[in-house]
CSV table of C-alpha atoms in Angstrom, one decimal:
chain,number,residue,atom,x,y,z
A,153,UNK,CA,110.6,179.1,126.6
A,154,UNK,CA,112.6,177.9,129.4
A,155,UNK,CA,110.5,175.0,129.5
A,156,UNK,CA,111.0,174.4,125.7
A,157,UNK,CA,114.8,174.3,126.5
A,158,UNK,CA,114.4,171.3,129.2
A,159,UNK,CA,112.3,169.5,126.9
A,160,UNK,CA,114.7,169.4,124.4
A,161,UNK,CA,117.5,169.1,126.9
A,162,UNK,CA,115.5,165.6,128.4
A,163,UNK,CA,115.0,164.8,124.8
A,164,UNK,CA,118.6,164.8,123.9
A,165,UNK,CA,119.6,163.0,127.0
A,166,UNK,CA,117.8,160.2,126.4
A,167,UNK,CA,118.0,159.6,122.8
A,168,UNK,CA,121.6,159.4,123.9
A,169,UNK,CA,121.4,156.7,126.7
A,170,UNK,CA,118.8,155.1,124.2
A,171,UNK,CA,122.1,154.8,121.5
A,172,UNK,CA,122.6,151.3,122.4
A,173,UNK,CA,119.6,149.9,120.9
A,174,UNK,CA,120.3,151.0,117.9
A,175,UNK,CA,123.6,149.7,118.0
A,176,UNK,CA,122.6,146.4,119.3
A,177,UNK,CA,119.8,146.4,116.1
A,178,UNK,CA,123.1,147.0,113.6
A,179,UNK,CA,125.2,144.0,115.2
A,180,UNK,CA,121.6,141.5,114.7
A,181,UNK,CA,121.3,142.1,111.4
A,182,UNK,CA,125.0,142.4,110.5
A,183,UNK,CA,124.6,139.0,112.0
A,184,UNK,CA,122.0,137.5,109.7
A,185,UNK,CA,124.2,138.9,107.0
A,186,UNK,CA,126.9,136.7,108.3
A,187,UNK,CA,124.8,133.4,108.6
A,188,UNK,CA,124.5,134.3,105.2
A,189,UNK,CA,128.2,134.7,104.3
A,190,UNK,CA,129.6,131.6,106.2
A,191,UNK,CA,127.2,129.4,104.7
A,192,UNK,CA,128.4,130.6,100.7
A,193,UNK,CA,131.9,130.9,101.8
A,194,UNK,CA,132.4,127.1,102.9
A,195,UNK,CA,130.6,126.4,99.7
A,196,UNK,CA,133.8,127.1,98.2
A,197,UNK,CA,136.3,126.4,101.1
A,198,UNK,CA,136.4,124.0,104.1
A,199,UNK,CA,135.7,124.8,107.5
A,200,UNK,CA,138.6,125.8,108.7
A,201,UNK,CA,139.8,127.3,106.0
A,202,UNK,CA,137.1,129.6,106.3
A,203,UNK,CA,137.1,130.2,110.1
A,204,UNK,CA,140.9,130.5,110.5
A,205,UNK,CA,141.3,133.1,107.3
A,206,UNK,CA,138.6,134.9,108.5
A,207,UNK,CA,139.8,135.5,112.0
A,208,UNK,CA,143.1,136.5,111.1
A,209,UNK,CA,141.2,139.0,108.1
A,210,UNK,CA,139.2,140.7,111.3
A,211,UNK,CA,142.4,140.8,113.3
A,212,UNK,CA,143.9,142.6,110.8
A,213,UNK,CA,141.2,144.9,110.3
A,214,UNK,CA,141.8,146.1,114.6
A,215,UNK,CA,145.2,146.4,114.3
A,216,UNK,CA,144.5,150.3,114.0
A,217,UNK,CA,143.1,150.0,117.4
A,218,UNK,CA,146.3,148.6,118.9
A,219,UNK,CA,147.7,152.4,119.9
A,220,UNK,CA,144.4,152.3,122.2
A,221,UNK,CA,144.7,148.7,123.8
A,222,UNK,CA,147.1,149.1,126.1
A,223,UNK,CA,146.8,150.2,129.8
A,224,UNK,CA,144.8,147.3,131.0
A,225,UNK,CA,145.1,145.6,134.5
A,226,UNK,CA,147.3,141.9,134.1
A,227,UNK,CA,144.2,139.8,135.5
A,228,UNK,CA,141.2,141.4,132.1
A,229,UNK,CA,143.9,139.4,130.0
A,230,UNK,CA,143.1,136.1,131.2
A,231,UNK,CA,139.7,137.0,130.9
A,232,UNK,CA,139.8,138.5,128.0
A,233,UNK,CA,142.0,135.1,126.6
A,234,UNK,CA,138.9,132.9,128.3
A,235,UNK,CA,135.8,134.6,126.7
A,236,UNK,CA,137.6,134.4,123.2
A,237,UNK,CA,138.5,130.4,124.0
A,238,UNK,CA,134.5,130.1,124.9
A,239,UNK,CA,134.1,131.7,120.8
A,240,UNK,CA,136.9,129.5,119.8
A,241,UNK,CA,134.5,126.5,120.7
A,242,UNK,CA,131.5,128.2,119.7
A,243,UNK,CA,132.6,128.7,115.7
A,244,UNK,CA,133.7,125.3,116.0
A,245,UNK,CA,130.5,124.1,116.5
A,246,UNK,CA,128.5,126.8,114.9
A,247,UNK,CA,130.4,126.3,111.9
A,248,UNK,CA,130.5,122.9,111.4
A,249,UNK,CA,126.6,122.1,112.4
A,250,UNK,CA,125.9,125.2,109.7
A,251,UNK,CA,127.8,123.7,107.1
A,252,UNK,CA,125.6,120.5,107.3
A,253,UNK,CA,122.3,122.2,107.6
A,254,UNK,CA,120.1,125.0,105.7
A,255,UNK,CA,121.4,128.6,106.7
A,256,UNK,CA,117.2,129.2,107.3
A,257,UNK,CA,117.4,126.4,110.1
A,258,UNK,CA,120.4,127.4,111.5
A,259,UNK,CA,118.8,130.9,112.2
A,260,UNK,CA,116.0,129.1,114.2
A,261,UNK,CA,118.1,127.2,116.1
A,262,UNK,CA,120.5,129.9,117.0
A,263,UNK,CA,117.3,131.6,118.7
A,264,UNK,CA,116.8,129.2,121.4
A,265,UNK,CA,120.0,131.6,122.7
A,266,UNK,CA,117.5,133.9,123.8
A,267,UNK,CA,116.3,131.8,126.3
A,268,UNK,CA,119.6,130.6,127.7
A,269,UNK,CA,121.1,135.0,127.5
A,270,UNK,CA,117.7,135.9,129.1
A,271,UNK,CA,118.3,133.3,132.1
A,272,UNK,CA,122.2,134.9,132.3
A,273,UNK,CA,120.5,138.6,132.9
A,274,UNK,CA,118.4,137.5,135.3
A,275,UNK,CA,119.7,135.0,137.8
A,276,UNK,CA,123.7,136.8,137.5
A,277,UNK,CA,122.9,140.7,136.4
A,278,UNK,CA,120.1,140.5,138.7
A,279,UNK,CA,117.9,142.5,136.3
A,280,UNK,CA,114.1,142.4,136.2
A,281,UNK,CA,112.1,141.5,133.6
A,282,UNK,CA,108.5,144.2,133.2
A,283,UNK,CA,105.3,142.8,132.2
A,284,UNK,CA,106.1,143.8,128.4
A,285,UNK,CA,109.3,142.3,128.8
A,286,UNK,CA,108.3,139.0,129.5
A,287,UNK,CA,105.2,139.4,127.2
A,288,UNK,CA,107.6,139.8,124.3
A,289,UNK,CA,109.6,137.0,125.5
A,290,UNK,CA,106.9,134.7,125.3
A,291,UNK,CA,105.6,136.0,121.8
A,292,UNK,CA,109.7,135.5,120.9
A,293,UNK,CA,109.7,132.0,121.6
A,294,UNK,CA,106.5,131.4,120.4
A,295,UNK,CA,107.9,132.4,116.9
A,296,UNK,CA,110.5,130.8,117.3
A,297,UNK,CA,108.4,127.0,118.1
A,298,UNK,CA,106.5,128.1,114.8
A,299,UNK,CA,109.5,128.0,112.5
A,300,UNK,CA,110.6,124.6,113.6
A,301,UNK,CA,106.9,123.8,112.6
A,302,UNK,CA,107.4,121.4,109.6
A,303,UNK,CA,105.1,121.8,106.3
A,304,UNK,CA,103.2,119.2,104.6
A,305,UNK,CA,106.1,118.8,101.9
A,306,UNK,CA,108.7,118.4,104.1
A,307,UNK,CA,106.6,115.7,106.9
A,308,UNK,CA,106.0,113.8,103.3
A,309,UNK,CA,109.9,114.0,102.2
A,310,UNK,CA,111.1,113.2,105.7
A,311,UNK,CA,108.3,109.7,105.8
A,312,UNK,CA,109.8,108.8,102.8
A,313,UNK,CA,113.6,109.1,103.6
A,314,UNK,CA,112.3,107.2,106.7
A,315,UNK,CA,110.9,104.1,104.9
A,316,UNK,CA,114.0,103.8,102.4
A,317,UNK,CA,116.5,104.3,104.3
A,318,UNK,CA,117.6,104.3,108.4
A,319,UNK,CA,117.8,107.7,110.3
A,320,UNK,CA,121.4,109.0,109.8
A,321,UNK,CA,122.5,109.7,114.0
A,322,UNK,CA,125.0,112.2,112.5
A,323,UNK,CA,121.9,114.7,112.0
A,324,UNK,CA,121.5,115.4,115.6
A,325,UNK,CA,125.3,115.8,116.3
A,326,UNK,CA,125.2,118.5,114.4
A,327,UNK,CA,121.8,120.0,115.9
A,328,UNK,CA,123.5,119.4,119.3
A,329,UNK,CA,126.6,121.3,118.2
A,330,UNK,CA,124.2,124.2,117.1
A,331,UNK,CA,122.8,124.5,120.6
A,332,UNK,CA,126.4,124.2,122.2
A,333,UNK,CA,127.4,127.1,120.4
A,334,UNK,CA,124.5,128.9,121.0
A,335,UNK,CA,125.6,128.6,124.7
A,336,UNK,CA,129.1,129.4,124.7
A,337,UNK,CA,127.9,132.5,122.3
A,338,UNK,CA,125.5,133.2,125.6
A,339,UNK,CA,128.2,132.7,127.8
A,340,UNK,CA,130.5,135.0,125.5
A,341,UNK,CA,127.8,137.6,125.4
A,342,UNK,CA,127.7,137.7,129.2
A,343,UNK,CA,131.2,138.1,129.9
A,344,UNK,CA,131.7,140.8,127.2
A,345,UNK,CA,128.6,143.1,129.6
A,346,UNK,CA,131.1,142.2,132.9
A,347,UNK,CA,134.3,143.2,131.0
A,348,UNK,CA,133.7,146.3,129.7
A,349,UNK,CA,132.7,148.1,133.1
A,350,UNK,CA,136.5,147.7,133.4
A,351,UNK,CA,138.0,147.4,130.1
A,352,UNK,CA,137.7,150.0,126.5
A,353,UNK,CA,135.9,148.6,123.5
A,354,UNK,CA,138.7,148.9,121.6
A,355,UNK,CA,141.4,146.9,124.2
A,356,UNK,CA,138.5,144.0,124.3
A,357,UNK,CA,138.2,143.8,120.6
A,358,UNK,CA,141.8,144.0,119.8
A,359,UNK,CA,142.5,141.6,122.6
A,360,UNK,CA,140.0,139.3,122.0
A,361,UNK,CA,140.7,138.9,118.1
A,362,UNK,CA,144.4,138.3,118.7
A,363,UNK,CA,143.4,135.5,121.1
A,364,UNK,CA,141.1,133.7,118.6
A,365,UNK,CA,143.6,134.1,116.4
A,366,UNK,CA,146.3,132.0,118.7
A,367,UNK,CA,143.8,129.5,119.6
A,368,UNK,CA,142.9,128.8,115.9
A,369,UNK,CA,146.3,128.8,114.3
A,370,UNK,CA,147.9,126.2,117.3
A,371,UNK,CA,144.7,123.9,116.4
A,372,UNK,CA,145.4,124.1,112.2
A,373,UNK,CA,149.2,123.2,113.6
A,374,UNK,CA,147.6,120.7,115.9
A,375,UNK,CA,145.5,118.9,113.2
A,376,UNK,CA,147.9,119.7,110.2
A,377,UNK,CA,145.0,121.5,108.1
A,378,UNK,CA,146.5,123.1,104.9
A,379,UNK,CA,144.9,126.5,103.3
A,380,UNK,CA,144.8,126.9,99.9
A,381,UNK,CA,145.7,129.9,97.9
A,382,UNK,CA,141.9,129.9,96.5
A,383,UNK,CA,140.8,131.2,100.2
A,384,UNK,CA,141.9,134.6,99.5
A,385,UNK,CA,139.6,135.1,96.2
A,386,UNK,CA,136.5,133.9,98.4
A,387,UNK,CA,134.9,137.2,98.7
A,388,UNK,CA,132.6,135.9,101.1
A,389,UNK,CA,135.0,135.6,103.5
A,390,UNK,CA,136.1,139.2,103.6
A,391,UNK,CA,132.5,140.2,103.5
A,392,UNK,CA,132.3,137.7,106.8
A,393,UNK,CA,135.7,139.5,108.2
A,394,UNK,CA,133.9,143.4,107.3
A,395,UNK,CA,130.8,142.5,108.8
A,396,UNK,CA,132.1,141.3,112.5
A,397,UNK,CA,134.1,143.5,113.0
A,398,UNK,CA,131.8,146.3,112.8
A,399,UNK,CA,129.3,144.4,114.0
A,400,UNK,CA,130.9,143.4,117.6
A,401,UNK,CA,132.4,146.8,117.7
A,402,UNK,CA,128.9,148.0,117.6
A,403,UNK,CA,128.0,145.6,120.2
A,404,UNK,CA,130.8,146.6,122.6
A,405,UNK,CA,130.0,150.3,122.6
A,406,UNK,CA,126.8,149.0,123.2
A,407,UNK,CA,127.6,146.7,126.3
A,408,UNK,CA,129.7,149.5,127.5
A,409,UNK,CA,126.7,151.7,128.6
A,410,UNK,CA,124.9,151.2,131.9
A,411,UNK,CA,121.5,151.3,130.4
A,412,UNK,CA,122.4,148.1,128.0
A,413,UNK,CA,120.7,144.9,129.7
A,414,UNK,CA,121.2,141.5,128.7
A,415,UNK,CA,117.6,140.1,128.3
A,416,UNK,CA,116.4,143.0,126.1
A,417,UNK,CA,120.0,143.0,123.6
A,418,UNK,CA,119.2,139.2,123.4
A,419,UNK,CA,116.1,139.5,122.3
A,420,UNK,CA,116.9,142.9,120.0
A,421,UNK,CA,119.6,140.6,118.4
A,422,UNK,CA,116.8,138.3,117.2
A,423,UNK,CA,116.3,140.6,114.1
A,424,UNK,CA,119.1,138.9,112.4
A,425,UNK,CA,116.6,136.0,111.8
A,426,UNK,CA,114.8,138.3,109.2
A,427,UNK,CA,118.2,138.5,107.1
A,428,UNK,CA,118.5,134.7,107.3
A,429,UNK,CA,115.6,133.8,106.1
A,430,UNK,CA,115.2,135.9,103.1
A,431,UNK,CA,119.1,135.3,102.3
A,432,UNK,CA,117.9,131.8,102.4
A,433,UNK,CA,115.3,132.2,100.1
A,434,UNK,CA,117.9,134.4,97.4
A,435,UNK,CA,121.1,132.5,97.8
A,436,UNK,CA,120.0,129.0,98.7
A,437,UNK,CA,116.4,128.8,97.1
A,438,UNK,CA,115.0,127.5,100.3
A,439,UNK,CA,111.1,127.2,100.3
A,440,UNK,CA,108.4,128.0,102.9
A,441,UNK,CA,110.0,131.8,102.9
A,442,UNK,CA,106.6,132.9,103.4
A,443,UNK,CA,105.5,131.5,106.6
A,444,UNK,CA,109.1,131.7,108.0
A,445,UNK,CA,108.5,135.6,107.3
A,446,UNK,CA,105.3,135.6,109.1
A,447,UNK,CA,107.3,134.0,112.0
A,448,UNK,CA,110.3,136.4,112.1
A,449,UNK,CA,107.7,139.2,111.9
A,450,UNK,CA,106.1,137.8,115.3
A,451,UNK,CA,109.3,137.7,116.6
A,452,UNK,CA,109.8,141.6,115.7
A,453,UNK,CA,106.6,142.4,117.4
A,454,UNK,CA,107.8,140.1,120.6
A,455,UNK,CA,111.0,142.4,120.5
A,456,UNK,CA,109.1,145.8,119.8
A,457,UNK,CA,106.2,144.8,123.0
A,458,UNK,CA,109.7,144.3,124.9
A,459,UNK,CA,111.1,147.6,124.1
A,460,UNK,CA,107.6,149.6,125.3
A,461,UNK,CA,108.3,149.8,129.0
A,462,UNK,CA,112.2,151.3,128.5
């Protein structure tokens, strides 16, 4: 009996220090949903229309939190006010290279992240990466090389593009503004696992929203950007505001835990590729849905091998 009791005592005790994986599975897909969400919102606004309404819509969700933000040491407020000027550049250019690309794309682009998060755990956070871990990193980025693979259909439609007309340059701006969010979003993701040994999810959130919200509204001042009264009926943009919020919340709690790493949340954050690619099949029609599913699901497998040796 007695050793019933410890069983389920050991049980219990580590389902709870295993919360975070959960947790860290609800922000990736919540973050496929919002690939998703930007991509049909700026179908009926502009950019930053859409980025700056939608900030100050999450900020405005937190505010309940404000009662529990305070106490926190002068210095975790410049940090805090640096990590959300790193995201202030990261929508920027996550934004503006999704709005010119297919939301599909933009998902496999946005997982080259893993490589650059992974690196962050391991040379800063000092953490080692198991056999299965690095297995399932390899299997990850294999998956992801796959989905950039181009189809027959689309190698044809890009020759002939190529012999009628000249290469437009603009094209890789914006896939080099993809990957330059993707590292500010890495370098984001590492200072949020620093900052809350020190700091409550709630004062980071509230904090960090409010500064994003600064930053944004001094450069629609800066560049004179007008909103229009339309912005508010875009439901898509209060779906966007819902799902970060909950979303990074999640992801905080998560961070906050000392059994959280880096490498494997980066990876476990992958699974918002599923939701992009079969919201790009439903809302944007976008072909090859198939194969890209065959993809994501090697990705999965890459992220469940990684999860084996925890």
């Amino acid at each position: 009996m007695s050793r019933m009791i410890l069983d389920k005592i050991y049980t219990f005790h580590y389902n709870k220090r295993m919360i975070w994986i959960p947790l860290v599975l609800l922000y990736g897909l919540l973050k496929g949903g919002r690939e998703i969400a930007k991509k049909k919102a700026m179908t009926k606004n502009s950019v930053m229309e859409v980025l700056f309404v939608y900030t100050l819509m999450s900020f405005v969700f937190v505010l309940p939190q404000a009662g529990q933000a305070g106490g926190m040491e002068t210095r975790f407020f410049f940090y805090i006010a640096l990590k959300s000027f790193v995201m202030f550049l990261a929508w920027l250019f996550g934004f503006y290279s999704l709005k010119k690309m297919p939301v599909s794309l933009y998902g496999v682009l946005s997982l080259s992240r893993v490589v650059f998060a992974t690196l962050s755990g391991v040379i800063f956070l000092h953490e080692a990466l198991s056999v299965f871990q690095m297995t399932g990193l390899i299997i990850v980025c294999a998956g992801l090389l796959l989905l950039r693979v181009p189809g027959k259909k689309q190698e044809a439609q890009a020759t002939t593009e190529t012999a009628l007309a000249e290469p437009e340059p603009v094209k890789t701006i914006y896939i080099i503004m993809a990957f330059a969010s993707c590292i500010f979003n890495t370098i984001s993701g590492f200072m949020d696992k620093v900052l809350m040994k020190d700091v409550t999810s709630s004062q980071l959130q509230f904090w960090y929203m409010l500064f994003l919200v600064i930053y944004y509204s001094i450069f629609m001042l800066v560049r004179r950007e007008k909103i229009s009264a339309s912005v508010l009926k875009n439901g898509w943009i209060w779906a966007l505001a819902i799902m970060f919020v909950i979303g990074d919340k999640a992801l905080f709690i998560a961070n906050g835990m000392p059994q959280s790493r880096i490498t494997i949340m980066t990876l476990i954050k992958q699974s918002s590729c599923l939701v992009t690619i079969i919201g790009g099949r439903i809302f944007f029609k976008e072909e090859r849905i198939l194969y890209r599913l065959m993809c994501a699901l090697i990705i999965l497998g890459g992220i469940a091998l990684s999860l084996l040796s925890l």
